[in-house]
Coordinates of C-alpha atoms in Angstrom, one line a residue:
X1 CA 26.4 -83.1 -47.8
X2 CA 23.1 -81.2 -47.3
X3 CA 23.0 -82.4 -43.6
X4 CA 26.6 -80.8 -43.2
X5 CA 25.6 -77.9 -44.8
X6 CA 22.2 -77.5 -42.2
X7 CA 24.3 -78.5 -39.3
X8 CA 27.0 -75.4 -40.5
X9 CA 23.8 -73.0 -40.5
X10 CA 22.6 -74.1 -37.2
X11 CA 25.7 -73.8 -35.1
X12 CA 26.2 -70.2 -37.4
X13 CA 22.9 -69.1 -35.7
X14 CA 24.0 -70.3 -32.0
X15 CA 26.7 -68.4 -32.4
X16 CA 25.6 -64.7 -33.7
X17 CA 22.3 -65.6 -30.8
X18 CA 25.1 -66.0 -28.0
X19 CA 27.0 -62.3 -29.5
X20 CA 23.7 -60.8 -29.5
X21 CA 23.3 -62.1 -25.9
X22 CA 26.8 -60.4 -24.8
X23 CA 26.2 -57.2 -26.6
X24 CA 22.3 -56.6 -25.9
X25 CA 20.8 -55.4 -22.2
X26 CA 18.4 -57.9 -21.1
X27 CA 14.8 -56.1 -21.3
X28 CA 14.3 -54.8 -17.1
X29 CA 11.7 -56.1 -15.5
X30 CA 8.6 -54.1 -14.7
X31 CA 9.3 -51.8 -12.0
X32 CA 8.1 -52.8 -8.8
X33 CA 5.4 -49.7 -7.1
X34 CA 8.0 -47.3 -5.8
X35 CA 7.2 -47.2 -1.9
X36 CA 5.1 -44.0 -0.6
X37 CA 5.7 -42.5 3.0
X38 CA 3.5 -40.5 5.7
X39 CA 5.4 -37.1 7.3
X40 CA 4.4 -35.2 9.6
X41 CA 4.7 -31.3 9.2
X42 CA 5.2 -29.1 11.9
X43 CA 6.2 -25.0 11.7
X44 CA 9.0 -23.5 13.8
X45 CA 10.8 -20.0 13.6
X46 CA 9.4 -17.1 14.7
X47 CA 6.2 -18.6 15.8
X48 CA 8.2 -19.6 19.1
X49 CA 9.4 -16.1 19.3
X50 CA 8.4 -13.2 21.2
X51 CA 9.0 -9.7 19.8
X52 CA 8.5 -6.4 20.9
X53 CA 6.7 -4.2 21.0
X54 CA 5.3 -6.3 18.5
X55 CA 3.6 -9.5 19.6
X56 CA 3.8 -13.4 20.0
X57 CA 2.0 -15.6 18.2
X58 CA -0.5 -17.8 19.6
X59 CA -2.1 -20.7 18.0
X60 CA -5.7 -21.5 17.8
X61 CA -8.9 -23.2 15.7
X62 CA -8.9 -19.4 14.5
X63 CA -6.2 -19.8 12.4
X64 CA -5.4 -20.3 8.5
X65 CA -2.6 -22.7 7.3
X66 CA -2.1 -22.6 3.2
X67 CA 0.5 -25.5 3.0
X68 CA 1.3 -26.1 -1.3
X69 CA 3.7 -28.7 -2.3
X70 CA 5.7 -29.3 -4.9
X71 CA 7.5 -32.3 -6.2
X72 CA 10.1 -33.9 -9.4
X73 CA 12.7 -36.8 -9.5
X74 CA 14.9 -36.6 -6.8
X75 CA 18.1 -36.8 -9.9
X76 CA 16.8 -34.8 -12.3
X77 CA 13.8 -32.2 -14.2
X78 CA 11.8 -29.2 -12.5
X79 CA 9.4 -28.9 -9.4
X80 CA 5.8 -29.4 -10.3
X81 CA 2.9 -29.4 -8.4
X82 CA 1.6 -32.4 -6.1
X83 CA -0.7 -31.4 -3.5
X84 CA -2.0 -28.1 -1.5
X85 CA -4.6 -27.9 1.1
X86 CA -6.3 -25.7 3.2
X87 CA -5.9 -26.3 7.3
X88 CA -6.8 -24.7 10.9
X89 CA -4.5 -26.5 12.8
X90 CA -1.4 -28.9 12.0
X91 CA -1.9 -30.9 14.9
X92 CA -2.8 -33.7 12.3
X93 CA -1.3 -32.8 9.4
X94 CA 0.1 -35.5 7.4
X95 CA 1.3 -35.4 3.9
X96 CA 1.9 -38.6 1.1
X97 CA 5.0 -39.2 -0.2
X98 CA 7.2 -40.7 -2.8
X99 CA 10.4 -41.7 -2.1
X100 CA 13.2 -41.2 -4.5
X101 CA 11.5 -37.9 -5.4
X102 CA 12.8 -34.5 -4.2
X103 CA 9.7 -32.3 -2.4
X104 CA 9.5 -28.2 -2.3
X105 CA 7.1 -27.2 0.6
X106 CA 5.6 -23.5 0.9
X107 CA 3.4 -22.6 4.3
X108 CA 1.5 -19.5 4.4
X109 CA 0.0 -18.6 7.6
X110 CA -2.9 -15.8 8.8
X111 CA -3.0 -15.7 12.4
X112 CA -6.1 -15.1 13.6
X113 CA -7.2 -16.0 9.6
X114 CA -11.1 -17.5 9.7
X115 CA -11.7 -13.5 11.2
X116 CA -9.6 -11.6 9.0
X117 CA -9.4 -13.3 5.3
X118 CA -12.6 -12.8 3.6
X119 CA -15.0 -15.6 3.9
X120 CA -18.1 -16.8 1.8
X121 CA -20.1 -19.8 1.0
X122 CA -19.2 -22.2 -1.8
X123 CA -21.4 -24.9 -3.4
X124 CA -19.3 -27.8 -4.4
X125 CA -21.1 -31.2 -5.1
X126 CA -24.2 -29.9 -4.4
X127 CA -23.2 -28.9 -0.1
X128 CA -22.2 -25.9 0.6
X129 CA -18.8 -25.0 2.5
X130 CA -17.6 -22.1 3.8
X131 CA -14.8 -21.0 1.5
X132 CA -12.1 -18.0 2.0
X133 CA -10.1 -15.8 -0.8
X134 CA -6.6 -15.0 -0.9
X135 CA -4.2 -15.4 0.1
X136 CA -5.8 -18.4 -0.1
X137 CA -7.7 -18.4 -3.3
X138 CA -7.1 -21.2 -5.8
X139 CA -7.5 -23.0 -9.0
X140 CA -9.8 -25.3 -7.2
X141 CA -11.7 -26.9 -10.6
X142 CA -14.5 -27.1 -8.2
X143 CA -17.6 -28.5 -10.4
X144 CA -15.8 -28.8 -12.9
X145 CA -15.0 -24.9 -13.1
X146 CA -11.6 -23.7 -14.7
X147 CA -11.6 -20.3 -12.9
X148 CA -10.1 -19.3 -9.7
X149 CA -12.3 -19.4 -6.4
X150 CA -12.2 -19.2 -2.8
X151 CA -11.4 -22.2 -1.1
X152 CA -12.6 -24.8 0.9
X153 CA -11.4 -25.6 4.4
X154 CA -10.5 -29.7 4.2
X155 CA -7.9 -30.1 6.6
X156 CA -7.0 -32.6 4.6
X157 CA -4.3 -32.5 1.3
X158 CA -5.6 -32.5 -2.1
X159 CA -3.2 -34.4 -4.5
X160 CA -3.5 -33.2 -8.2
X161 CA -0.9 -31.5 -10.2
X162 CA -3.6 -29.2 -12.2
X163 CA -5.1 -27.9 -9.0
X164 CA -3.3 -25.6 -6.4
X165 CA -3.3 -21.7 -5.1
X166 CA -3.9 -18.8 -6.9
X167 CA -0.2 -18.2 -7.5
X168 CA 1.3 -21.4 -7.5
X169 CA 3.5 -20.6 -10.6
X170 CA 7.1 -21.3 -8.9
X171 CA 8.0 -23.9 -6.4
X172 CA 9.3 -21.0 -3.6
X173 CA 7.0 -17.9 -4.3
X174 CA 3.7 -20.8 -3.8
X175 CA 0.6 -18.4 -2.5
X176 CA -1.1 -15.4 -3.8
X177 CA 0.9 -12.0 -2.7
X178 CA -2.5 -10.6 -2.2
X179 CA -4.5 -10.3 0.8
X180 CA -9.0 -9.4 0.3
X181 CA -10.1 -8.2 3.8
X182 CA -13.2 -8.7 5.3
X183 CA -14.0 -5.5 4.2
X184 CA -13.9 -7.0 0.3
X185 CA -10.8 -4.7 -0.3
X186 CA -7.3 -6.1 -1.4
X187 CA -4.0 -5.2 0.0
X188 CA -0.8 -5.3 -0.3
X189 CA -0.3 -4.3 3.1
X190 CA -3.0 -5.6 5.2
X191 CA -2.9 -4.1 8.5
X192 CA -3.3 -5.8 11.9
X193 CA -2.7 -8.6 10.1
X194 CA 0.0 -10.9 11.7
X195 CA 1.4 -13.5 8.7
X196 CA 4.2 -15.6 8.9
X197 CA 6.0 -17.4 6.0
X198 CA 8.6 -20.3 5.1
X199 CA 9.6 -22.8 3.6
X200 CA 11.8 -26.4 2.7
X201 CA 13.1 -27.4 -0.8
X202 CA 14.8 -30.3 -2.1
X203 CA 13.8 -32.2 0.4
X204 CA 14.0 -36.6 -0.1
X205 CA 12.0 -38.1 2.3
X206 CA 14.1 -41.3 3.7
X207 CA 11.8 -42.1 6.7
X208 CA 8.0 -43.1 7.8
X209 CA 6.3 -40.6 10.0
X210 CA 9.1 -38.5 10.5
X211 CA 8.5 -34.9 11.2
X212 CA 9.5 -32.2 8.9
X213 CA 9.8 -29.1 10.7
X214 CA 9.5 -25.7 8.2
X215 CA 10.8 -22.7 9.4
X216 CA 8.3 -19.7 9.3
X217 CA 9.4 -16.1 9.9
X218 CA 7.2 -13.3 10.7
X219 CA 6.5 -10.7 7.4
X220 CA 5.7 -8.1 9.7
X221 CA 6.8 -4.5 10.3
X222 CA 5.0 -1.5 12.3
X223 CA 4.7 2.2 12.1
X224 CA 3.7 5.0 14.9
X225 CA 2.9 8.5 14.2
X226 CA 2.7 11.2 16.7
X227 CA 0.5 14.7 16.1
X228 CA 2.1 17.7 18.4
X229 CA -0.4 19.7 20.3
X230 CA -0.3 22.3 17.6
X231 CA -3.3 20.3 15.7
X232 CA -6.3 22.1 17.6
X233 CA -8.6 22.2 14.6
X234 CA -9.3 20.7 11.7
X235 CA -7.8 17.1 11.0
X236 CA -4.3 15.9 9.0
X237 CA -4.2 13.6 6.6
X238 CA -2.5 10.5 6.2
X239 CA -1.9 8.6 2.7
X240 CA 0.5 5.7 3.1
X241 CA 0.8 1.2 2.4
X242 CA -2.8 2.2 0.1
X243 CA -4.6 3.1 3.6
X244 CA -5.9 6.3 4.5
X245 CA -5.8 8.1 8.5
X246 CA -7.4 10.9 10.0
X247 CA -5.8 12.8 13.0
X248 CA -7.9 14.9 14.9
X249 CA -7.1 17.0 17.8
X250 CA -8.8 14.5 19.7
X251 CA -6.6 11.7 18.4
X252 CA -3.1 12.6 17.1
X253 CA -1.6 9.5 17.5
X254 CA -1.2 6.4 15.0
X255 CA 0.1 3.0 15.7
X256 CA -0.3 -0.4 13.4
X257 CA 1.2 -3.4 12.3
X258 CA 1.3 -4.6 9.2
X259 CA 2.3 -7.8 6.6
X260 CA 4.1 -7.3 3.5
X261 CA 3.1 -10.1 0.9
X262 CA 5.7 -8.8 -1.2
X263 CA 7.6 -10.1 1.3
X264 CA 6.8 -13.4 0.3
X265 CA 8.9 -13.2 -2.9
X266 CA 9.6 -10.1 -4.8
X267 CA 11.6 -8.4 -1.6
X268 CA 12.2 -11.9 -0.4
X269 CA 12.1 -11.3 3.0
X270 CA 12.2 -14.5 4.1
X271 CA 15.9 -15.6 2.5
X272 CA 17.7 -12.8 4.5
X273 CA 18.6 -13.2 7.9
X274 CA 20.1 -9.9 8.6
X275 CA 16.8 -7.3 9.2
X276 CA 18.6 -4.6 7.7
X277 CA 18.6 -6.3 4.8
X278 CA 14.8 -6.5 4.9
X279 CA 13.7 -3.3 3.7
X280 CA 11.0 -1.8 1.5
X281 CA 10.5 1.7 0.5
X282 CA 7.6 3.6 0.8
X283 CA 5.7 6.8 0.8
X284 CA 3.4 9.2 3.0
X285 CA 1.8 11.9 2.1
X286 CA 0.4 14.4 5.4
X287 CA -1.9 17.1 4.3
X288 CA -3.9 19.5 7.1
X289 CA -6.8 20.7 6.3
X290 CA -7.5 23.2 9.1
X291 CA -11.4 24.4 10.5
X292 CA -11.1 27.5 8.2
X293 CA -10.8 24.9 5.2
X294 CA -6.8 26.4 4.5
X295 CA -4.7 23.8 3.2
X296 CA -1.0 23.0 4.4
X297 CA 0.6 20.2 2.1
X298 CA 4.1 19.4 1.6
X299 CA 5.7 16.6 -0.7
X300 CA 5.5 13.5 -0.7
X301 CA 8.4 12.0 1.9
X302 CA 9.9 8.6 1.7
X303 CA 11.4 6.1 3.9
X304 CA 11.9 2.8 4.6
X305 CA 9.9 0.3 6.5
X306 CA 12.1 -2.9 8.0
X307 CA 10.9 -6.5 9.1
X308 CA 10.2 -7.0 12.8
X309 CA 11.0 -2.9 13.4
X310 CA 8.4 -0.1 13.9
X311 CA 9.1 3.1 12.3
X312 CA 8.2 5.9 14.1
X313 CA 7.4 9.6 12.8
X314 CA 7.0 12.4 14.9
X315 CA 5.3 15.4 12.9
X316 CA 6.0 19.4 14.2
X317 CA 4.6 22.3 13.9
X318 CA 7.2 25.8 13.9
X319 CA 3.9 28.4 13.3
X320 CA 4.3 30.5 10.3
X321 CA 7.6 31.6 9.1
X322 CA 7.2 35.1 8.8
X323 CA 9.5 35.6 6.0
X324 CA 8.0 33.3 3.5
X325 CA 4.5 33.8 5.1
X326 CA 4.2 30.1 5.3
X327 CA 3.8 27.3 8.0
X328 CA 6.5 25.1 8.6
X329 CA 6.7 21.1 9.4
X330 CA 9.4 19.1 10.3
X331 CA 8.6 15.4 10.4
X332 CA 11.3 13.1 12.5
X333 CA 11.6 9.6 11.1
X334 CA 13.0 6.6 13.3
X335 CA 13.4 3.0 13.0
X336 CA 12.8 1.4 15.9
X337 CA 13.7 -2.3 15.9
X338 CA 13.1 -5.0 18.9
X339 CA 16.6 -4.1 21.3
X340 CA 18.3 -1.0 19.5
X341 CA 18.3 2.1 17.6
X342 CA 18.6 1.7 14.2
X343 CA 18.5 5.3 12.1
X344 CA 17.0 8.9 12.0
X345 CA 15.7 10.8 9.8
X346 CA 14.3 14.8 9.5
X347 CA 12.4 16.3 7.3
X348 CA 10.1 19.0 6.5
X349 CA 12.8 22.2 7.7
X350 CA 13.7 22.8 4.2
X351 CA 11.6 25.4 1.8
X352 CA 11.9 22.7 -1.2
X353 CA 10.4 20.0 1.2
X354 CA 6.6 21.8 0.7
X355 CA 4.2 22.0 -2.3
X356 CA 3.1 26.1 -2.6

């Protein structure tokens, strides 16, 4: 009877280990290394564009590439950091990746950068490199550090998802919005300063040594402004993009380009297309101070300033309005973009236009 009874148990047990077999997953097997692959990155856009009266870019060893990249699941959570790097050139530029896993890729480049970024030594490891600062500055943890420093030309990538540029707080925005001249000064606006921007998200890398081509457009815009003959003493004054002009009666004419790095995000240049849609307003403020140390000022006037155009102000002088006993300015404002007119502006004819 016992052997019945332990025979009774040991079938019992074969069969609740054959329902636990039907209803339970069988534990996965250690997943196998997910396979990496080598792209090749490669800028197009308005590097391969000529536009005037601005002008065409040109590459050479003189030249700054910031290149950050961001990565997450390809299915699923948010774009962290994975690698950034400094570079010269991209005729070797090659970048590690993972596949099943969706990439966010930000380039930032200076024309010209090595001899218009600020530069400076940098010991790391005990050699020194030369370094340069933003828009290229960085969370770099060089020695150890935790603070932000210029950084290191490598050519290379640096993978590490606790070190990238200064402003690598969203997958798009990526680089500083910053510029520090050679002069040491920071702008907004550099000027003479040719940058271009772009980018690629979501991004799943399906191939080995394919070439990923990122579009890069231009963050430029330019402005021109033209003295009358009427300045024959003294000089005017020009306050406007946090720079500062003289005009003398020896040089009455002004004519820059400039980069916006708000361009790079906050105005968002780069997602718009349509160049009217790429606007920013700004300020300038004309004062003349003439020989006998008299001041003419007027307000403040405002316009706005639109990718790839060059706005154009032409400043007269009516004498002195003999009713009001004052002089009198009137300041013509055009956008001039790369084919066709765009708009016109006056001001400057109306009393309320002038401080007293």
């Amino acid at each position: 009877m016992r052997a019945k009874h332990l025979l009774l148990a040991a079938f019992t047990l074969a069969l609740g280990a054959v329902a636990c077999e039907n209803n339970v997953e069988t534990p996965a097997t250690p997943n196998e290394e997910a396979k990496t692959y080598t792209i090749r990155l490669r800028t197009n856009g308005d590097v391969d564009i000529t536009h005037n009266p601005l002008t065409r870019f040109t590459p050479d060893d003189r030249d700054l590439y910031g290149i950050s990249v961001y990565h997450k699941p390809a299915t699923t959570g948010s774009y962290e950091c994975y690698a950034y790097g400094l570079f010269d050139s991209l005729d070797d530029v090659e970048l590690e990746v993972v596949e099943n896993y969706s990439y966010s890729i930000t380039v930032l480049l200076v024309d010209d950068g090595k001899d218009k970024v600020y530069c400076d030594s940098i010991l790391v490891d005990q050699n020194y490199y030369l370094g340069y600062d933003e828009p290229f500055r960085g969370r770099n943890k060089y020695n150890g550090s935790s603070s932000n420093s210029i950084t290191k030309l490598t050519n290379e990538f640096t993978y590490d998802s606790d070190r990238y540029f200064n402003s690598a707080t969203g997958y798009i925005n990526g680089l500083s919005q910053s510029f520090k001249a050679k002069d040491g000064k920071t702008y907004t606006y550099p000027e003479d300063v040719d940058i271009y921007y772009g980018y690629v998200t979501n991004y799943i890398p399906t191939e080995d040594n394919a070439t990923l081509s990122i579009y890069v457009k231009r963050m430029a815009f330019g402005l021109k402004v033209i003295v009358g003959d009427y300045l024959d003493n003294g000089e005017i004054t020009l306050s406007t993009l946090g720079h500062t002009y003289t005009f003398t009666p020896e040089n009455k004419v002004l004519e820059k380009t400039y980069s916006n790095m708000n361009g790079l995000g906050n105005d968002n240049w780069y997602s718009k297309d349509d160049l009217s849609q790429t606007y920013k307003e700004f300020s300038l403020d004309f004062k003349w101070t003439k020989a006998d140390k008299t001041v003419v000022d007027w307000k403040s006037f405002k316009a706005y300033l639109y990718r790839l155009k060059q706005t154009v102000f032409t400043l007269d002088y009516y004498g002195e309005d003999e009713v009001l006993g004052t002089n009198m300015f009137e300041i013509h404002y055009e956008d001039t973009p790369i084919e066709e007119g765009y708009r016109n502006y006056s001001y400057g004819s109306e009393q309320d236009d002038y401080n007293w």
